[in-house]
Coordinates of C-alpha atoms in Angstrom, one line a residue:
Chain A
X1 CA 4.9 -32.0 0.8
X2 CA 6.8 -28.5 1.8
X3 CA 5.8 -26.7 4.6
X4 CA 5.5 -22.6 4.8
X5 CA 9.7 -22.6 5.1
X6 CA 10.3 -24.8 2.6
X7 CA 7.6 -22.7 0.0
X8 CA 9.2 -20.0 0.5
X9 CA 13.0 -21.6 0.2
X10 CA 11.5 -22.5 -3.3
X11 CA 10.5 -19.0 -4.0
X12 CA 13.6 -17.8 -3.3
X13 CA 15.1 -19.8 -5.9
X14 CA 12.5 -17.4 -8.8
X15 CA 14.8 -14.6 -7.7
X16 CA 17.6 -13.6 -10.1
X17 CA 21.2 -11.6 -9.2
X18 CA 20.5 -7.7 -9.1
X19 CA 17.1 -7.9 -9.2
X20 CA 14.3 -5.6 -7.6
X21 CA 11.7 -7.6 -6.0
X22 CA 8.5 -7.2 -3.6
X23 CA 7.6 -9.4 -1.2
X24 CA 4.1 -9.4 -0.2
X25 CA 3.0 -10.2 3.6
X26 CA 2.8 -14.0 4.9
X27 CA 5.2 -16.9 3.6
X28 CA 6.4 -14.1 1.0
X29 CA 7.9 -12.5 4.0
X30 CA 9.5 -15.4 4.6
X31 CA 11.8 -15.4 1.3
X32 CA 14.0 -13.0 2.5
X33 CA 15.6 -16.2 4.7
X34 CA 16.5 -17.7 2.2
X35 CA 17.8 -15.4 -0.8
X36 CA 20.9 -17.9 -2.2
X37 CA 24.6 -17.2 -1.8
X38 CA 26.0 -14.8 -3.9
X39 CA 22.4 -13.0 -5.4
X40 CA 22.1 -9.6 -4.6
X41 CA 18.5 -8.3 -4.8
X42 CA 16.8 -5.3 -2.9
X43 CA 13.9 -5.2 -1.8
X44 CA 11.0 -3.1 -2.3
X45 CA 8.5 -1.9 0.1
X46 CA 5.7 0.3 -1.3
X47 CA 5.0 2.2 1.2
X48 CA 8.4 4.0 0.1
X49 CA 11.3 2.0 0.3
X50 CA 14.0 0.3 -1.9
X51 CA 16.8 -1.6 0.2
X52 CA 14.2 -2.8 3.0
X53 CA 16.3 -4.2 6.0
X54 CA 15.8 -6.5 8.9
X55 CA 13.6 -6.2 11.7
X56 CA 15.5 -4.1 14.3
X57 CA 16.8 -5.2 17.5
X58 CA 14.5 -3.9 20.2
X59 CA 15.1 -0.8 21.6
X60 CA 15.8 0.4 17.9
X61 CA 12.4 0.4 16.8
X62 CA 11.2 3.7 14.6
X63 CA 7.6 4.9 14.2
X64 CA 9.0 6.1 11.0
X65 CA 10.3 3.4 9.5
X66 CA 8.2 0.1 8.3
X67 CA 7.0 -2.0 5.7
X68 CA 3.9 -2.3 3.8
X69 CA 2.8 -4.7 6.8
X70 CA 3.0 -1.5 8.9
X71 CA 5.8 -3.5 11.4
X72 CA 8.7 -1.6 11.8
X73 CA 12.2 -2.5 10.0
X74 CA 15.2 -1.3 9.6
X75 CA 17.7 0.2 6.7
X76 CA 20.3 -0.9 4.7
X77 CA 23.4 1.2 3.1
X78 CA 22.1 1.2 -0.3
X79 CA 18.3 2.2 1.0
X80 CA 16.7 5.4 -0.8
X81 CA 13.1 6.5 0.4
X82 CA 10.8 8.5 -2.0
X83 CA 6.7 9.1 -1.6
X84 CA 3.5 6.6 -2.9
X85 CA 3.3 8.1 -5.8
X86 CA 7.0 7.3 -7.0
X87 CA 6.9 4.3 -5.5
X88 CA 3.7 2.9 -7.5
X89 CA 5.2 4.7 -10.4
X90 CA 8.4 1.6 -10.1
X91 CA 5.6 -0.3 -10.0
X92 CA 3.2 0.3 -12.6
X93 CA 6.3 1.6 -15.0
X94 CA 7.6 -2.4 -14.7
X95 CA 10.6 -1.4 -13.2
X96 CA 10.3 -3.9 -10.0
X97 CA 11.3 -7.8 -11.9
X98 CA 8.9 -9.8 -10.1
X99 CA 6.5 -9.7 -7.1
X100 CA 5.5 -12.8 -5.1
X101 CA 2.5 -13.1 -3.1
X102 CA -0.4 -15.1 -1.5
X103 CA -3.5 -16.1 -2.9
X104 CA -6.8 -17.1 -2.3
X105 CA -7.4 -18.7 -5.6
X106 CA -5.5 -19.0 -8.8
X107 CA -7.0 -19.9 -12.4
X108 CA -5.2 -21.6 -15.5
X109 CA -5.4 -18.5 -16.9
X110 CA -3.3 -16.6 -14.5
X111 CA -6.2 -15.1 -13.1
X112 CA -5.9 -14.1 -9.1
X113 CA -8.0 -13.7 -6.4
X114 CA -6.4 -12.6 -3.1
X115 CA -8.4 -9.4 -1.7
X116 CA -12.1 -10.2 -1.3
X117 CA -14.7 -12.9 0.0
X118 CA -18.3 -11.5 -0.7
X119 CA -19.9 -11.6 2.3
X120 CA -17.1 -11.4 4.9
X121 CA -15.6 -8.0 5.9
X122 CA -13.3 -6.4 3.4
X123 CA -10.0 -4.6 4.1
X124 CA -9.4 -3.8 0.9
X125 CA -6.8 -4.3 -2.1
X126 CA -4.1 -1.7 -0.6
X127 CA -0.8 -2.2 -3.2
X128 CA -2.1 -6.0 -4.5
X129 CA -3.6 -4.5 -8.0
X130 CA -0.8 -2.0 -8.7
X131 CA 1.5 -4.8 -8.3
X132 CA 0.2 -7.6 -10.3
X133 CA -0.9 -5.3 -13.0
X134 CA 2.6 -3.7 -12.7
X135 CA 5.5 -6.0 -12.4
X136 CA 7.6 -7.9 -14.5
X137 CA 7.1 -11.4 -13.3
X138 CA 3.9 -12.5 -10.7
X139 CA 4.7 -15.4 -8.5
X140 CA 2.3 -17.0 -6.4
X141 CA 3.0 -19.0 -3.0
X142 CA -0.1 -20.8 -1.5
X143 CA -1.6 -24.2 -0.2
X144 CA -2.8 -26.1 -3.1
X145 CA -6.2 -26.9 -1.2
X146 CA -8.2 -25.2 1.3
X147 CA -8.7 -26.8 5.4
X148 CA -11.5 -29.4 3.3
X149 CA -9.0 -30.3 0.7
X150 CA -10.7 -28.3 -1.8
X151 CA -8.3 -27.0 -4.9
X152 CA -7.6 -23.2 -4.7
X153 CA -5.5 -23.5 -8.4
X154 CA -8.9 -23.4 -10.7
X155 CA -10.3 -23.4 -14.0
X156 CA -11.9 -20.2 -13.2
X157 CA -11.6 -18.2 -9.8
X158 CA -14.7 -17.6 -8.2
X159 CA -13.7 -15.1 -6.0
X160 CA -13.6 -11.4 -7.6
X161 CA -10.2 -10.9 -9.2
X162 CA -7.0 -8.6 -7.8
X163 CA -5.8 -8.8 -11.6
X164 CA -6.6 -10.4 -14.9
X165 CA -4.3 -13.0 -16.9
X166 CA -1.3 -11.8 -14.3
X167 CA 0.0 -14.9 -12.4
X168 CA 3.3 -16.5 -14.5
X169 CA 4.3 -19.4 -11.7
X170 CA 2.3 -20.8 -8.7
X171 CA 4.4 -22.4 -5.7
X172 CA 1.9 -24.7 -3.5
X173 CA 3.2 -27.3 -0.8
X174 CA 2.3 -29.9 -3.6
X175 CA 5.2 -28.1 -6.3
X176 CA 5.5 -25.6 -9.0
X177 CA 3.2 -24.6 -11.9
X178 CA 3.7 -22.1 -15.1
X179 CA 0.7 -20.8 -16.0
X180 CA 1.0 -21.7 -20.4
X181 CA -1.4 -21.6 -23.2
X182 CA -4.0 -24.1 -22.6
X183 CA -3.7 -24.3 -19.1
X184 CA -1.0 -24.9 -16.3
X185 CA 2.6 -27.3 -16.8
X186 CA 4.3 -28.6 -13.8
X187 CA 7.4 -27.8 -13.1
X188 CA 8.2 -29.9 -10.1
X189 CA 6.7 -31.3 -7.4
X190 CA 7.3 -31.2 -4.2
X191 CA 9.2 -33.6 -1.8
X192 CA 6.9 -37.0 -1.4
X193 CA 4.5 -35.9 -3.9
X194 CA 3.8 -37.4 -7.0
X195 CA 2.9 -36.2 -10.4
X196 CA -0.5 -38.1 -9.7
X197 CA -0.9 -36.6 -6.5
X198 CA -0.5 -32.9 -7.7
X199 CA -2.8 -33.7 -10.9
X200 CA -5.6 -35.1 -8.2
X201 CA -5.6 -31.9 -6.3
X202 CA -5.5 -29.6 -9.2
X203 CA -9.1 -28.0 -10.6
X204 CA -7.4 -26.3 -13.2
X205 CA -6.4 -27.9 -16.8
X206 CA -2.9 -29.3 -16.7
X207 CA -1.2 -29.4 -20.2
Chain B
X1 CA 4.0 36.0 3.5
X2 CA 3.7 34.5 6.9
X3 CA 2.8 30.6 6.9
X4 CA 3.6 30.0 10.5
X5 CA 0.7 29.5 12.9
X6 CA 1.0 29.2 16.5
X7 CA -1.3 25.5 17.1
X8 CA -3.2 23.2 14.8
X9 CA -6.6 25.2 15.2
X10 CA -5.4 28.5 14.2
X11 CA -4.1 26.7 11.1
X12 CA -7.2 25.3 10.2
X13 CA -9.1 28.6 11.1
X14 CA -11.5 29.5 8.0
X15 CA -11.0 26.4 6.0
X16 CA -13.3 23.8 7.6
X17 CA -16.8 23.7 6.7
X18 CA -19.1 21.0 6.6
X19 CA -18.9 18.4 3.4
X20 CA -15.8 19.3 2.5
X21 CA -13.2 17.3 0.8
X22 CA -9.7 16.6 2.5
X23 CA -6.5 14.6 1.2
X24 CA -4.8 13.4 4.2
X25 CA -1.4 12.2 4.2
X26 CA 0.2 8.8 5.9
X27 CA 0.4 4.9 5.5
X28 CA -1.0 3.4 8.3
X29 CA -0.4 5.0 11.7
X30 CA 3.2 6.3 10.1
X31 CA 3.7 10.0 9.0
X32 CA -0.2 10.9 9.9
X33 CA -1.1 15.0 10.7
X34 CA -1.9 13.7 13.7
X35 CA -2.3 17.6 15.5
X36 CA -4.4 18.2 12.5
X37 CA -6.9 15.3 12.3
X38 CA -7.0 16.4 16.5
X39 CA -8.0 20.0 15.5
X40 CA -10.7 18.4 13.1
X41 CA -12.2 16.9 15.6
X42 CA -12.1 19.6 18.1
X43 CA -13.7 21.8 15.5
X44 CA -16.7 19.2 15.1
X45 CA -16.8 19.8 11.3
X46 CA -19.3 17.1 9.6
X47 CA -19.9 15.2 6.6
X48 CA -16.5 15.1 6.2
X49 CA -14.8 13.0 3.1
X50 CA -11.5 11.7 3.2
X51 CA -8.8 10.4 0.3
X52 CA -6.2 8.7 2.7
X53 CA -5.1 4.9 2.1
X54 CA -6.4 4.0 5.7
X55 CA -8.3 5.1 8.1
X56 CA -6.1 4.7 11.3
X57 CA -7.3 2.7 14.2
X58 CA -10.0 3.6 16.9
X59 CA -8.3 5.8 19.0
X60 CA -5.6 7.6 16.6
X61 CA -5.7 9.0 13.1
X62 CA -9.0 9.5 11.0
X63 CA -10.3 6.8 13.4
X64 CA -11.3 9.4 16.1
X65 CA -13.2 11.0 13.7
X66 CA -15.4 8.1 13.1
X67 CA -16.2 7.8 16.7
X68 CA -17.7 11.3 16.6
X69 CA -19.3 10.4 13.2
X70 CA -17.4 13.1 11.6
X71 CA -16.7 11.2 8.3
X72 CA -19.2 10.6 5.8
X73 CA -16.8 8.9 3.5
X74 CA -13.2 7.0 2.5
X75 CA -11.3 6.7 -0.2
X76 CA -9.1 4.5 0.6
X77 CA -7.0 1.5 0.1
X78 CA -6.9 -0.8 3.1
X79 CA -8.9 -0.5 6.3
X80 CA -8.4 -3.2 7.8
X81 CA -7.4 -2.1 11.3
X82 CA -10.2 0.3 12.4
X83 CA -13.1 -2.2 14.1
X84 CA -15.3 1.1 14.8
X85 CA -14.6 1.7 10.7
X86 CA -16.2 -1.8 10.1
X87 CA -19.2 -1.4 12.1
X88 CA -20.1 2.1 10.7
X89 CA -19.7 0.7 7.3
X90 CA -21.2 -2.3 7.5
X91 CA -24.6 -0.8 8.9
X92 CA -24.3 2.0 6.1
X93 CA -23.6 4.9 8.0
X94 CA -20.1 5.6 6.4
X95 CA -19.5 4.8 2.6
X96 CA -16.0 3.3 1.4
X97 CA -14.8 3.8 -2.0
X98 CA -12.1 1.8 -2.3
X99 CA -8.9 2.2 -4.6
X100 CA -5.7 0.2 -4.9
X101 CA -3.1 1.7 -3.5
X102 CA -0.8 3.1 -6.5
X103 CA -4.1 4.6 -8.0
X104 CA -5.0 6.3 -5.1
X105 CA -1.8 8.3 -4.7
X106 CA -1.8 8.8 -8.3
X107 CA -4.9 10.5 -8.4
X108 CA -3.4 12.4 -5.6
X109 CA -0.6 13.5 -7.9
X110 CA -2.4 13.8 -11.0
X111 CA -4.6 16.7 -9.2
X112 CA -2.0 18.2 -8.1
X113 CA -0.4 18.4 -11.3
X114 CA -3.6 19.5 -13.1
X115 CA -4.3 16.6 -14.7
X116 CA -8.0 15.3 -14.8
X117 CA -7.2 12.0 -15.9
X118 CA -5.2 9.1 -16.7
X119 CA -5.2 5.7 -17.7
X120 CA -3.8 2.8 -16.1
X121 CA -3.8 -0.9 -16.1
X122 CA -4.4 -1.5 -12.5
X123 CA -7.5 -2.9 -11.8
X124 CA -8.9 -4.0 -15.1
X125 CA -10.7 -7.2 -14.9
X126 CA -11.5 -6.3 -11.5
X127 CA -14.6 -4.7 -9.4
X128 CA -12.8 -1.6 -9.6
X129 CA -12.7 -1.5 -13.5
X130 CA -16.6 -1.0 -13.6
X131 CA -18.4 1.6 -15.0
X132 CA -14.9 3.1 -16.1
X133 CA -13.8 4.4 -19.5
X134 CA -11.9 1.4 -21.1
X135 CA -8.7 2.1 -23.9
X136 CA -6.6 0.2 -25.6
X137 CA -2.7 1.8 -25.9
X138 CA -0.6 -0.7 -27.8
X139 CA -2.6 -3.9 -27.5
X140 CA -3.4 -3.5 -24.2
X141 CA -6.3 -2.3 -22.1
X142 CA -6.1 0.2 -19.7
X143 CA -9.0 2.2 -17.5
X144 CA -9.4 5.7 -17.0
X145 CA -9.2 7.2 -13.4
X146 CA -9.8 10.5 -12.2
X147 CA -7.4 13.3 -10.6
X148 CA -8.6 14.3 -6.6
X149 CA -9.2 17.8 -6.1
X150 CA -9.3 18.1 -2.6
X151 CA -10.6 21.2 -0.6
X152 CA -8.2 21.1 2.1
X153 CA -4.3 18.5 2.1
X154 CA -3.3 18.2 5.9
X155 CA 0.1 16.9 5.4
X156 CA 2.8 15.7 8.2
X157 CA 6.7 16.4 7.4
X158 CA 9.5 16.2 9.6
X159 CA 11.4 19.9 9.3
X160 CA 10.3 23.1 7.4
X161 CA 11.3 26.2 7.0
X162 CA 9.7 29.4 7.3
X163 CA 8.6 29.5 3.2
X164 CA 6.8 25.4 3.7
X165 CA 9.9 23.6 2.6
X166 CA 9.7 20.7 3.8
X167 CA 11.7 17.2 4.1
X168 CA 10.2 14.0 5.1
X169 CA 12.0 11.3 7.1
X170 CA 12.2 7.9 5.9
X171 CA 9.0 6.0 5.2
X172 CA 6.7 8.4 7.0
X173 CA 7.3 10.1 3.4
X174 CA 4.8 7.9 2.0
X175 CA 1.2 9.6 0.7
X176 CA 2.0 13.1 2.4
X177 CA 3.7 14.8 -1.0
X178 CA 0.8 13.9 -3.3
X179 CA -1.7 14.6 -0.3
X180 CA -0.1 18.1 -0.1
X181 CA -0.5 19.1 -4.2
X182 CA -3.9 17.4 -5.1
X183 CA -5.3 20.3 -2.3
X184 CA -6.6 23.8 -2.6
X185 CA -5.0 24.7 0.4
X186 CA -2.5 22.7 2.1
X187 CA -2.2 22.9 5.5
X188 CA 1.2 21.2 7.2
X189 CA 2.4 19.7 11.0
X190 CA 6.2 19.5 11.4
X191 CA 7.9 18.3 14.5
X192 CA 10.7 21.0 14.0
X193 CA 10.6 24.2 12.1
X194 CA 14.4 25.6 11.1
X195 CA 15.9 29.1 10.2
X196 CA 15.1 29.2 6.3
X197 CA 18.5 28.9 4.6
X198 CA 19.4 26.2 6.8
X199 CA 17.9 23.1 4.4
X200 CA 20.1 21.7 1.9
X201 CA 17.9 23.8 -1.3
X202 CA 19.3 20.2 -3.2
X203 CA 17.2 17.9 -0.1
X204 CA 14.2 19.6 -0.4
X205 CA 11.6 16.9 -0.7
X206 CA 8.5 19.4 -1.1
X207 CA 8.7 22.6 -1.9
X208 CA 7.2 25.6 0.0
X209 CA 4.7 26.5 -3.5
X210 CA 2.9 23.6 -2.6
X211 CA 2.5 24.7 1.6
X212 CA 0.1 27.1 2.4
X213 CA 0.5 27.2 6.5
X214 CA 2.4 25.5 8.9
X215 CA 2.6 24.5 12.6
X216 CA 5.5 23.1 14.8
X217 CA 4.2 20.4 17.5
X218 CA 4.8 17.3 19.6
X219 CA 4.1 13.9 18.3
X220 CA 2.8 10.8 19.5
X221 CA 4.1 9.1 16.8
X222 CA 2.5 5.7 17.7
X223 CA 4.2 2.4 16.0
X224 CA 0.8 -0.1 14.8
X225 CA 3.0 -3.5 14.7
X226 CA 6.3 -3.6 17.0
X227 CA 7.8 -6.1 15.6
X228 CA 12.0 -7.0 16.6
X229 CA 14.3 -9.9 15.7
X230 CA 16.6 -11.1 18.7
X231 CA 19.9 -9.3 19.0

């Protein structure tokens, strides 16, 4: 089984030389630890970033510089800052390759749900729609199962949806899954987990 | 004609009236009109609705005008931050529309570019799909949202000069631009005015057509999440 380091070490493997990527808040964060040797991608933050740097050494914090998590950061040479509006238009126009995020559930279908529990209080979607709608490539890094050992990767979410038909690949602490016609086709599993094991905690139709 | 006003009231002096509409610019507590939204609430103006993507935290931004009850409703993205917010909205006194985040500052652009409407794929299968006009472009399905005409933009840049150009610094960029076009009049905070000539006419971020009056002031500038790696 991987734990949230080794989720996100696997995630960093999706990301290809020169791409343009957004990293959404949580183990997503934690990709950027783990981009491999010699692949050069920037990173977007759509609150109005490309080139999004490390957290700065205190002392060297900015109330005018930070992510979409609102925590400060710092810049890079190559940075370039523009307004929400040009930075949802990267978004929605499919120029940012692949986004990888959490979720509450995911369906065979691709479906998501990662921005509302009826019932409990709502914050609200902020950039999650714009981006799964928007980008080239949605990956998803989550625990497989919930505290009770419940599956969260579905034959149908029952949560409402951030976006329709949008996940491509699922990364769990049980292994990988492509979302595919018919249902979902593991790619791998993860360390000490079986093929059996990762078909036993999956809901949703494996092909 | 002379844009520069001498405080945040004076700015705002014949444009507030109660029910009114206002775009406000910043993401989080970062790049807020935080002299403005002060003036706002010194004013006492009611019923007040608000397109910003969050509605700051109890004691700065839009959130000290929920504590006077000021607000009668949000457009926004994410509020997640504002516990005063929460209660209000969960006992029905304030009502939330909410919209994800790249439609929202969108619709602020589309206004300010005169257009009504457009169509985007964001959203559809979702809640926020409902009751919207639904159109298919090339095999896929898009929904229609609507441009925001605000009443009133309250906007916060870094420098101007005299004639409203203005240039933003770093990501306290964010919503102010398409806050500052979708409104009527559009009312800016800078920290530093400068001689006019003196910006880089190739570095303007915003030009001055789109700035209708304009105050120099202190800012708080308050950072939400510190966060620092070791050195």
């Amino acid at each position: 089984m991987w734990d949230r380091n080794q989720m996100a070490a696997r995630a960093a493997q999706e990301l290809q030389d020169g791409w343009y990527v957004n990293l959404g808040i949580g183990i997503p964060t934690l990709v950027s630890n783990y981009i491999p040797e010699g692949i050069e991608v920037t990173l977007q933050s759509e609150n109005g970033m490309l080139g999004m740097g490390p957290f700065p050494i205190e002392g060297e914090e900015d109330a005018d510089l930070i992510n979409a998590g609102k925590q400060t950061i710092t810049e890079l040479p190559q940075t370039a800052y523009f307004d929400s509006a040009q930075s949802f238009g990267m978004i929605r126009g499919g120029k940012i390759a692949m986004a990888i995020l959490g979720a509450m559930e995911v369906a065979e279908n691709g479906d998501l749900a990662n921005w509302m529990i009826p019932g409990k209080l709502v914050k609200g979607m902020g950039g999650a729609m714009d981006l799964v709608a928007g980008v080239g490539r949605v990956v998803v890094v989550m625990d497989h199962t919930n505290k009770h050992g419940v599956s969260k990767v579905l034959k149908e979410c029952t949560l409402p949806l951030t976006g329709q038909a949008v996940v491509d690949r699922i990364i769990t602490n049980l292994g990988v899954l492509d979302v595919v016609d018919g249902g979902l086709k593991i790619v791998e599993t993860a360390d000490g987990v079986t093929e059996e094991e990762l078909r036993a905690a999956t809901e949703a139709t494996i092909v | 004609m002379k844009k520069i006003y001498p405080n945040a009231a004076a700015a705002l002096d014949g444009l507030l009236h109660d029910g009114m509409f206002i775009a406000a610019g910043g993401f989080g507590l970062c790049g807020i009109p935080e002299l403005l939204l002060n003036a706002i609430k010194d004013a006492g103006t009611k019923d007040l609705t608000f397109a910003s993507n969050n509605a700051g935290v109890d004691d700065f931004g839009i959130g000290i005008l929920l504590q006077t009850r000021q607000v009668k409703k949000m457009i926004s993205s994410y509020v997640g931050e504002n516990a005063e917010f929460m209660r209000q909205y969960l006992s029905g006194e304030l009502e939330l529309e909410f919209n994800p985040q790249g439609t929202l500052a969108e619709r602020m652009r589309a206004g300010g570019c005169g257009i009504p409407g457009f169509y985007t794929k964001t959203g559809v299968g979702t809640v926020i799909a409902d009751g919207k006009e639904h159109k298919d472009f090339n095999g896929e399905t898009y929904i229609m949202e609507e441009g925001i005409f605000a009443d009133l933009a309250i906007v916060k840049a870094w420098k101007a000069d005299a004639t409203g150009n203005l240039v933003f610094r770093k990501t306290a960029r964010n919503f102010n631009p398409p806050a500052a076009m979708c409104g009527k009049t559009c009312v800016v905070e800078v920290e530093e005015i400068v001689p006019t000539g003196s910006l880089d006419p190739d570095s303007i971020h915003l030009p001055g057509i789109y700035v209708h009056r304009l105050i120099q002031g202190d800012h708080e500038k308050r950072i939400e999440q510190r966060t620092v790696r070791s050195a």
